[in-house]
mmCIF file of C-alpha atoms and ligand atoms in Angstrom:
data_model
loop_
_atom_site.group_PDB
_atom_site.id
_atom_site.type_symbol
_atom_site.label_atom_id
_atom_site.label_comp_id
_atom_site.label_asym_id
_atom_site.label_seq_id
_atom_site.Cartn_x
_atom_site.Cartn_y
_atom_site.Cartn_z
ATOM 1 C CA MET A 1 -21.595 -7.474 -11.003
ATOM 2 C CA PRO A 2 -24.536 -6.624 -8.833
ATOM 3 C CA SER A 3 -27.688 -8.947 -9.175
ATOM 4 C CA LEU A 4 -30.308 -7.474 -11.393
ATOM 5 C CA GLY A 5 -33.742 -6.606 -10.383
ATOM 6 C CA ARG A 6 -36.544 -7.983 -12.164
ATOM 7 C CA LEU A 7 -38.866 -4.900 -12.493
ATOM 8 C CA HIS A 8 -37.433 -2.168 -14.461
ATOM 9 C CA LEU A 9 -39.297 1.185 -14.221
ATOM 10 C CA ILE A 10 -38.344 3.649 -16.990
ATOM 11 C CA THR A 11 -38.833 7.314 -15.939
ATOM 12 C CA ASP A 12 -41.732 9.015 -17.903
ATOM 13 C CA THR A 13 -40.728 12.558 -18.300
ATOM 14 C CA ARG A 14 -43.307 13.738 -20.830
ATOM 15 C CA PRO A 15 -45.343 16.738 -20.031
ATOM 16 C CA GLY A 16 -47.925 16.030 -17.273
ATOM 17 C CA ARG A 17 -46.176 12.994 -15.986
ATOM 18 C CA ASP A 18 -44.442 12.874 -12.495
ATOM 19 C CA PRO A 19 -41.849 10.335 -12.594
ATOM 20 C CA LEU A 20 -40.640 10.946 -8.996
ATOM 21 C CA ALA A 21 -44.092 10.423 -7.607
ATOM 22 C CA VAL A 22 -44.390 7.047 -9.494
ATOM 23 C CA LEU A 23 -40.934 6.116 -8.176
ATOM 24 C CA ARG A 24 -41.975 7.046 -4.569
ATOM 25 C CA ALA A 25 -44.944 4.623 -4.854
ATOM 26 C CA ALA A 26 -43.053 1.789 -6.645
ATOM 27 C CA LEU A 27 -39.934 1.624 -4.227
ATOM 28 C CA PRO A 28 -41.655 0.450 -0.966
ATOM 29 C CA VAL A 29 -43.471 -2.305 -2.888
ATOM 30 C CA ALA A 30 -40.695 -3.710 -5.063
ATOM 31 C CA GLY A 31 -37.642 -2.628 -2.866
ATOM 32 C CA ALA A 32 -34.379 -4.178 -4.266
ATOM 33 C CA GLU A 33 -36.240 -5.953 -7.185
ATOM 34 C CA LEU A 34 -36.705 -2.371 -8.662
ATOM 35 C CA VAL A 35 -34.356 -1.119 -11.286
ATOM 36 C CA VAL A 36 -35.049 2.507 -12.126
ATOM 37 C CA GLN A 37 -33.979 3.551 -15.695
ATOM 38 C CA VAL A 38 -33.436 7.252 -15.863
ATOM 39 C CA ARG A 39 -34.780 8.081 -19.440
ATOM 40 C CA VAL A 40 -35.346 11.673 -20.628
ATOM 41 C CA GLU A 41 -36.557 13.123 -23.609
ATOM 42 C CA ASP A 42 -34.253 13.603 -26.539
ATOM 43 C CA ASP A 43 -34.555 17.338 -26.248
ATOM 44 C CA ALA A 44 -33.840 17.508 -22.455
ATOM 45 C CA THR A 45 -30.553 18.907 -21.359
ATOM 46 C CA ASP A 46 -27.850 17.014 -19.616
ATOM 47 C CA ARG A 47 -28.439 19.153 -16.580
ATOM 48 C CA GLU A 48 -32.056 18.104 -16.497
ATOM 49 C CA ALA A 49 -31.042 14.448 -17.004
ATOM 50 C CA TYR A 50 -28.489 14.864 -14.329
ATOM 51 C CA ASP A 51 -30.811 16.471 -11.664
ATOM 52 C CA LEU A 52 -33.306 13.834 -12.399
ATOM 53 C CA ALA A 53 -30.750 10.892 -11.995
ATOM 54 C CA CYS A 54 -29.484 12.492 -8.770
ATOM 55 C CA ARG A 55 -32.956 12.395 -7.328
ATOM 56 C CA VAL A 56 -33.561 8.797 -8.471
ATOM 57 C CA ALA A 57 -30.232 7.621 -7.215
ATOM 58 C CA GLU A 58 -30.853 9.068 -3.854
ATOM 59 C CA ALA A 59 -34.315 7.643 -3.579
ATOM 60 C CA CYS A 60 -33.191 4.229 -4.619
ATOM 61 C CA ARG A 61 -30.384 3.930 -2.064
ATOM 62 C CA PRO A 62 -32.339 3.256 1.074
ATOM 63 C CA TYR A 63 -34.290 0.419 -0.610
ATOM 64 C CA GLY A 64 -31.492 -1.151 -2.282
ATOM 65 C CA ALA A 65 -32.921 -0.522 -5.627
ATOM 66 C CA SER A 66 -30.756 0.109 -8.589
ATOM 67 C CA CYS A 67 -30.586 3.152 -10.709
ATOM 68 C CA LEU A 68 -29.523 2.936 -14.331
ATOM 69 C CA VAL A 69 -29.136 5.745 -16.889
ATOM 70 C CA ASN A 70 -30.354 5.455 -20.583
ATOM 71 C CA ASP A 71 -28.183 6.722 -23.264
ATOM 72 C CA ARG A 72 -26.233 9.423 -21.378
ATOM 73 C CA LEU A 73 -23.334 7.354 -19.770
ATOM 74 C CA HIS A 74 -21.574 10.549 -18.477
ATOM 75 C CA VAL A 75 -24.709 11.167 -16.449
ATOM 76 C CA ALA A 76 -24.575 7.474 -15.138
ATOM 77 C CA LEU A 77 -20.990 8.029 -14.064
ATOM 78 C CA ALA A 78 -21.730 11.464 -12.577
ATOM 79 C CA VAL A 79 -24.414 10.283 -10.218
ATOM 80 C CA ASP A 80 -22.517 7.003 -9.477
ATOM 81 C CA ALA A 81 -25.376 4.930 -10.916
ATOM 82 C CA ALA A 82 -25.153 1.131 -11.061
ATOM 83 C CA GLY A 83 -24.960 1.373 -14.899
ATOM 84 C CA GLY A 84 -26.626 2.407 -18.254
ATOM 85 C CA HIS A 85 -28.661 1.080 -21.186
ATOM 86 C CA VAL A 86 -27.871 1.647 -24.803
ATOM 87 C CA GLY A 87 -29.404 0.998 -27.966
ATOM 88 C CA ALA A 88 -28.816 1.234 -31.772
ATOM 89 C CA ASP A 89 -28.420 5.010 -31.806
ATOM 90 C CA ASP A 90 -26.202 5.305 -28.573
ATOM 91 C CA LEU A 91 -22.609 4.439 -28.099
ATOM 92 C CA PRO A 92 -21.680 0.851 -29.293
ATOM 93 C CA VAL A 93 -21.909 -1.684 -26.607
ATOM 94 C CA ALA A 94 -18.146 -2.302 -26.492
ATOM 95 C CA VAL A 95 -17.456 1.385 -26.018
ATOM 96 C CA ALA A 96 -20.172 1.741 -23.495
ATOM 97 C CA ARG A 97 -18.500 -1.162 -21.511
ATOM 98 C CA ARG A 98 -15.240 0.859 -21.704
ATOM 99 C CA VAL A 99 -16.729 4.017 -20.514
ATOM 100 C CA LEU A 100 -18.746 2.411 -17.502
ATOM 101 C CA GLY A 101 -16.073 -0.086 -16.465
ATOM 102 C CA PRO A 102 -16.132 -3.972 -15.820
ATOM 103 C CA GLY A 103 -18.264 -3.994 -12.776
ATOM 104 C CA ALA A 104 -21.145 -1.901 -14.081
ATOM 105 C CA VAL A 105 -24.533 -3.014 -15.140
ATOM 106 C CA LEU A 106 -24.820 -2.543 -19.001
ATOM 107 C CA GLY A 107 -27.972 -3.266 -20.784
ATOM 108 C CA ALA A 108 -28.426 -3.314 -24.607
ATOM 109 C CA THR A 109 -31.458 -3.269 -26.717
ATOM 110 C CA ALA A 110 -32.097 -6.394 -28.871
ATOM 111 C CA ARG A 111 -34.849 -7.976 -31.033
ATOM 112 C CA GLU A 112 -33.369 -11.061 -32.606
ATOM 113 C CA PRO A 113 -30.606 -13.602 -31.758
ATOM 114 C CA VAL A 114 -27.792 -12.486 -33.947
ATOM 115 C CA GLY A 115 -27.804 -9.016 -32.578
ATOM 116 C CA ALA A 116 -28.306 -10.237 -29.197
ATOM 117 C CA ARG A 117 -25.351 -12.492 -29.285
ATOM 118 C CA ALA A 118 -23.267 -9.495 -30.643
ATOM 119 C CA ALA A 119 -24.393 -7.381 -27.914
ATOM 120 C CA VAL A 120 -23.409 -9.828 -25.106
ATOM 121 C CA ASP A 121 -20.123 -10.556 -26.798
ATOM 122 C CA ALA A 122 -19.381 -6.869 -26.722
ATOM 123 C CA GLY A 123 -20.052 -6.750 -22.961
ATOM 124 C CA ALA A 124 -23.830 -6.230 -22.305
ATOM 125 C CA SER A 125 -24.780 -7.837 -19.035
ATOM 126 C CA TYR A 126 -28.600 -7.765 -19.754
ATOM 127 C CA LEU A 127 -30.662 -7.294 -22.834
ATOM 128 C CA GLY A 128 -33.844 -5.190 -23.142
ATOM 129 C CA VAL A 129 -35.829 -7.150 -25.778
ATOM 130 C CA GLY A 130 -38.813 -5.782 -27.702
ATOM 131 C CA PRO A 131 -41.113 -4.208 -28.408
ATOM 132 C CA CYS A 132 -43.008 -7.223 -27.298
ATOM 133 C CA HIS A 133 -46.342 -5.628 -27.724
ATOM 134 C CA VAL A 134 -47.859 -2.544 -29.278
ATOM 135 C CA THR A 135 -47.126 0.638 -27.438
ATOM 136 C CA THR A 136 -47.696 4.247 -27.794
ATOM 137 C CA THR A 137 -44.832 5.440 -25.574
ATOM 138 C CA LYS A 138 -42.243 5.503 -28.149
ATOM 139 C CA ALA A 139 -42.736 6.395 -31.759
ATOM 140 C CA GLY A 140 -41.056 4.689 -34.751
ATOM 141 C CA LEU A 141 -40.671 1.272 -33.317
ATOM 142 C CA PRO A 142 -40.612 -1.791 -35.474
ATOM 143 C CA ASP A 143 -43.451 -4.412 -35.302
ATOM 144 C CA PRO A 144 -43.938 -6.119 -31.854
ATOM 145 C CA ILE A 145 -42.045 -9.458 -31.627
ATOM 146 C CA GLY A 146 -44.427 -11.139 -29.251
ATOM 147 C CA PRO A 147 -43.422 -13.804 -26.628
ATOM 148 C CA GLU A 148 -42.100 -15.882 -29.294
ATOM 149 C CA GLY A 149 -39.519 -13.205 -30.298
ATOM 150 C CA VAL A 150 -38.507 -13.065 -26.652
ATOM 151 C CA ARG A 151 -37.994 -16.773 -26.748
ATOM 152 C CA ALA A 152 -35.752 -16.668 -29.632
ATOM 153 C CA VAL A 153 -33.421 -14.225 -27.911
ATOM 154 C CA ALA A 154 -33.584 -15.716 -24.647
ATOM 155 C CA GLU A 155 -32.629 -19.060 -26.110
ATOM 156 C CA ALA A 156 -29.677 -17.556 -27.761
ATOM 157 C CA VAL A 157 -27.858 -15.821 -24.808
ATOM 158 C CA GLY A 158 -26.943 -16.376 -21.253
ATOM 159 C CA VAL A 159 -27.676 -13.072 -19.885
ATOM 160 C CA PRO A 160 -31.013 -11.840 -18.302
ATOM 161 C CA VAL A 161 -33.606 -10.810 -20.768
ATOM 162 C CA ILE A 162 -35.792 -7.872 -19.903
ATOM 163 C CA ALA A 163 -38.828 -7.795 -22.104
ATOM 164 C CA ILE A 164 -40.122 -4.184 -22.971
ATOM 165 C CA GLY A 165 -42.921 -2.728 -24.947
ATOM 166 C CA GLY A 166 -46.669 -2.687 -23.961
ATOM 167 C CA VAL A 167 -45.981 -4.774 -20.961
ATOM 168 C CA THR A 168 -48.631 -5.080 -18.418
ATOM 169 C CA ALA A 169 -49.045 -7.430 -15.349
ATOM 170 C CA ALA A 170 -51.492 -9.510 -17.542
ATOM 171 C CA SER A 171 -48.754 -10.022 -20.176
ATOM 172 C CA VAL A 172 -45.799 -11.045 -17.739
ATOM 173 C CA PRO A 173 -46.642 -14.723 -17.520
ATOM 174 C CA ALA A 174 -46.313 -15.391 -21.219
ATOM 175 C CA LEU A 175 -43.286 -13.374 -21.397
ATOM 176 C CA ARG A 176 -41.724 -15.316 -18.255
ATOM 177 C CA ALA A 177 -42.747 -18.646 -19.917
ATOM 178 C CA ALA A 178 -40.813 -17.432 -23.115
ATOM 179 C CA GLY A 179 -37.716 -17.063 -20.960
ATOM 180 C CA ALA A 180 -37.821 -13.226 -19.945
ATOM 181 C CA TYR A 181 -36.083 -12.809 -16.363
ATOM 182 C CA GLY A 182 -37.889 -9.457 -15.965
ATOM 183 C CA VAL A 183 -39.833 -6.692 -17.535
ATOM 184 C CA ALA A 184 -39.289 -2.951 -18.301
ATOM 185 C CA VAL A 185 -42.312 -0.611 -18.207
ATOM 186 C CA VAL A 186 -43.185 2.981 -18.760
ATOM 187 C CA GLY A 187 -47.036 3.238 -19.182
ATOM 188 C CA ALA A 188 -48.001 0.478 -16.837
ATOM 189 C CA LEU A 189 -46.724 2.301 -13.968
ATOM 190 C CA SER A 190 -46.804 5.992 -15.246
ATOM 191 C CA LEU A 191 -50.253 5.988 -16.646
ATOM 192 C CA THR A 192 -52.092 4.447 -13.842
ATOM 193 C CA ALA A 193 -53.960 6.187 -10.930
ATOM 194 C CA ASP A 194 -52.413 3.803 -8.488
ATOM 195 C CA PRO A 195 -48.847 3.047 -9.217
ATOM 196 C CA ALA A 196 -48.245 1.231 -5.957
ATOM 197 C CA HIS A 197 -51.135 -1.205 -6.729
ATOM 198 C CA ALA A 198 -49.770 -1.664 -10.311
ATOM 199 C CA THR A 199 -46.293 -2.368 -8.970
ATOM 200 C CA ALA A 200 -47.554 -4.957 -6.496
ATOM 201 C CA GLU A 201 -49.482 -6.667 -9.344
ATOM 202 C CA LEU A 202 -46.231 -6.676 -11.627
ATOM 203 C CA MET A 203 -44.216 -8.091 -8.764
ATOM 204 C CA ARG A 204 -46.643 -10.772 -8.047
ATOM 205 C CA ALA A 205 -46.699 -11.843 -11.783
ATOM 206 C CA LEU A 206 -42.803 -11.616 -11.803
ATOM 207 C CA THR A 207 -42.261 -13.612 -8.660
ATOM 208 C CA CYS A 208 -44.975 -16.242 -8.488
HETATM 209 C C1 LIG B 301 -34.826 -2.298 -20.749
HETATM 210 C C2 LIG B 301 -34.792 -1.417 -22.078
HETATM 211 N N1 LIG B 301 -34.929 -2.020 -23.270
HETATM 212 C C3 LIG B 301 -34.755 -1.237 -24.349
HETATM 213 C C4 LIG B 301 -34.630 0.058 -24.263
HETATM 214 C C5 LIG B 301 -34.795 0.897 -25.508
HETATM 215 O O1 LIG B 301 -33.397 1.560 -25.689
HETATM 216 P P1 LIG B 301 -33.172 2.164 -27.201
HETATM 217 O O2 LIG B 301 -33.313 1.377 -28.082
HETATM 218 O O3 LIG B 301 -31.780 2.971 -27.045
HETATM 219 O O4 LIG B 301 -34.285 3.357 -27.230
HETATM 220 P P2 LIG B 301 -34.331 4.571 -26.138
HETATM 221 O O5 LIG B 301 -35.070 4.189 -24.972
HETATM 222 O O6 LIG B 301 -33.151 5.141 -25.814
HETATM 223 O O7 LIG B 301 -35.281 5.550 -26.940
HETATM 224 C C6 LIG B 301 -34.666 0.601 -23.173
HETATM 225 N N2 LIG B 301 -34.428 2.035 -22.903
HETATM 226 N N3 LIG B 301 -34.561 -0.131 -21.917
HETATM 227 C C1 LIG B 302 -38.249 2.870 -24.738
HETATM 228 C C2 LIG B 302 -38.884 1.728 -25.405
HETATM 229 N N1 LIG B 302 -38.208 0.948 -26.292
HETATM 230 C C3 LIG B 302 -38.886 -0.047 -26.776
HETATM 231 S S1 LIG B 302 -40.616 -0.047 -26.165
HETATM 232 C C4 LIG B 302 -40.329 1.332 -25.120
HETATM 233 C C5 LIG B 302 -41.333 2.009 -24.423
HETATM 234 C C6 LIG B 302 -42.030 1.164 -23.346
HETATM 235 O O1 LIG B 302 -43.019 1.807 -22.822
HETATM 236 P P1 LIG B 302 -44.262 1.146 -22.448
HETATM 237 O O2 LIG B 302 -43.937 0.132 -21.260
HETATM 238 O O3 LIG B 302 -45.266 2.194 -22.163
HETATM 239 O O4 LIG B 302 -44.914 0.283 -23.478
HETATM 240 MG MG1 LIG B 303 -31.125 4.668 -26.539
#
């Protein structure tokens, strides 16, 4: 299993956003600590997801960064990504593990210890845990679990916990203190005028 980077950049493909520009800014700063999760809107076509994933995987390669694909595991296989991420509406974790194979990185979403342990038992190699804080990036999420919710999951499992949801560089210290190995962000890198600087701030908070 490849070692997991600590900064997970989730692509923002909403209108007016430029996920490849953000990626180009983040890669030289975070290098192999960057994990780029290709996440497209639900109404995007598989071809759109594939085209973006191809470009992300190609951009990551020279930096040793990893490319994962959210939800659409056939796209992950098609671009030879390092793995994928699944949640409650996606393939079950055990099925995702079978699809991706034993050596792939497989993330699963969890927000409490029982579900977290079940996901690990089913084959997840890391957990995306949250939402930690309020976010407007995804609608319909349950209430934020905060650092204490992250702690409950981190204490229950032996795989890396990646905190997600409203994460900024300022919130990283409390999440790390709660046991998070890394963080996943959309807005903290996509909505800033200077994504290279924001990447540096996140990396500093993740590695100090
Ligand atoms: C690192 C990470 N954690 C959680 C999620 C959320 O996945 P999911 O619950 O399947 O929701 P969608 O992202 O598919 O809308 C994630 N993508 N990454
Ligand atoms: C996909 C997803 N799942 C839980 S929170 C979230 C979005 C995180 O985006 P942001 O970093 O902008 O809060
Ligand atoms: Mg999903």
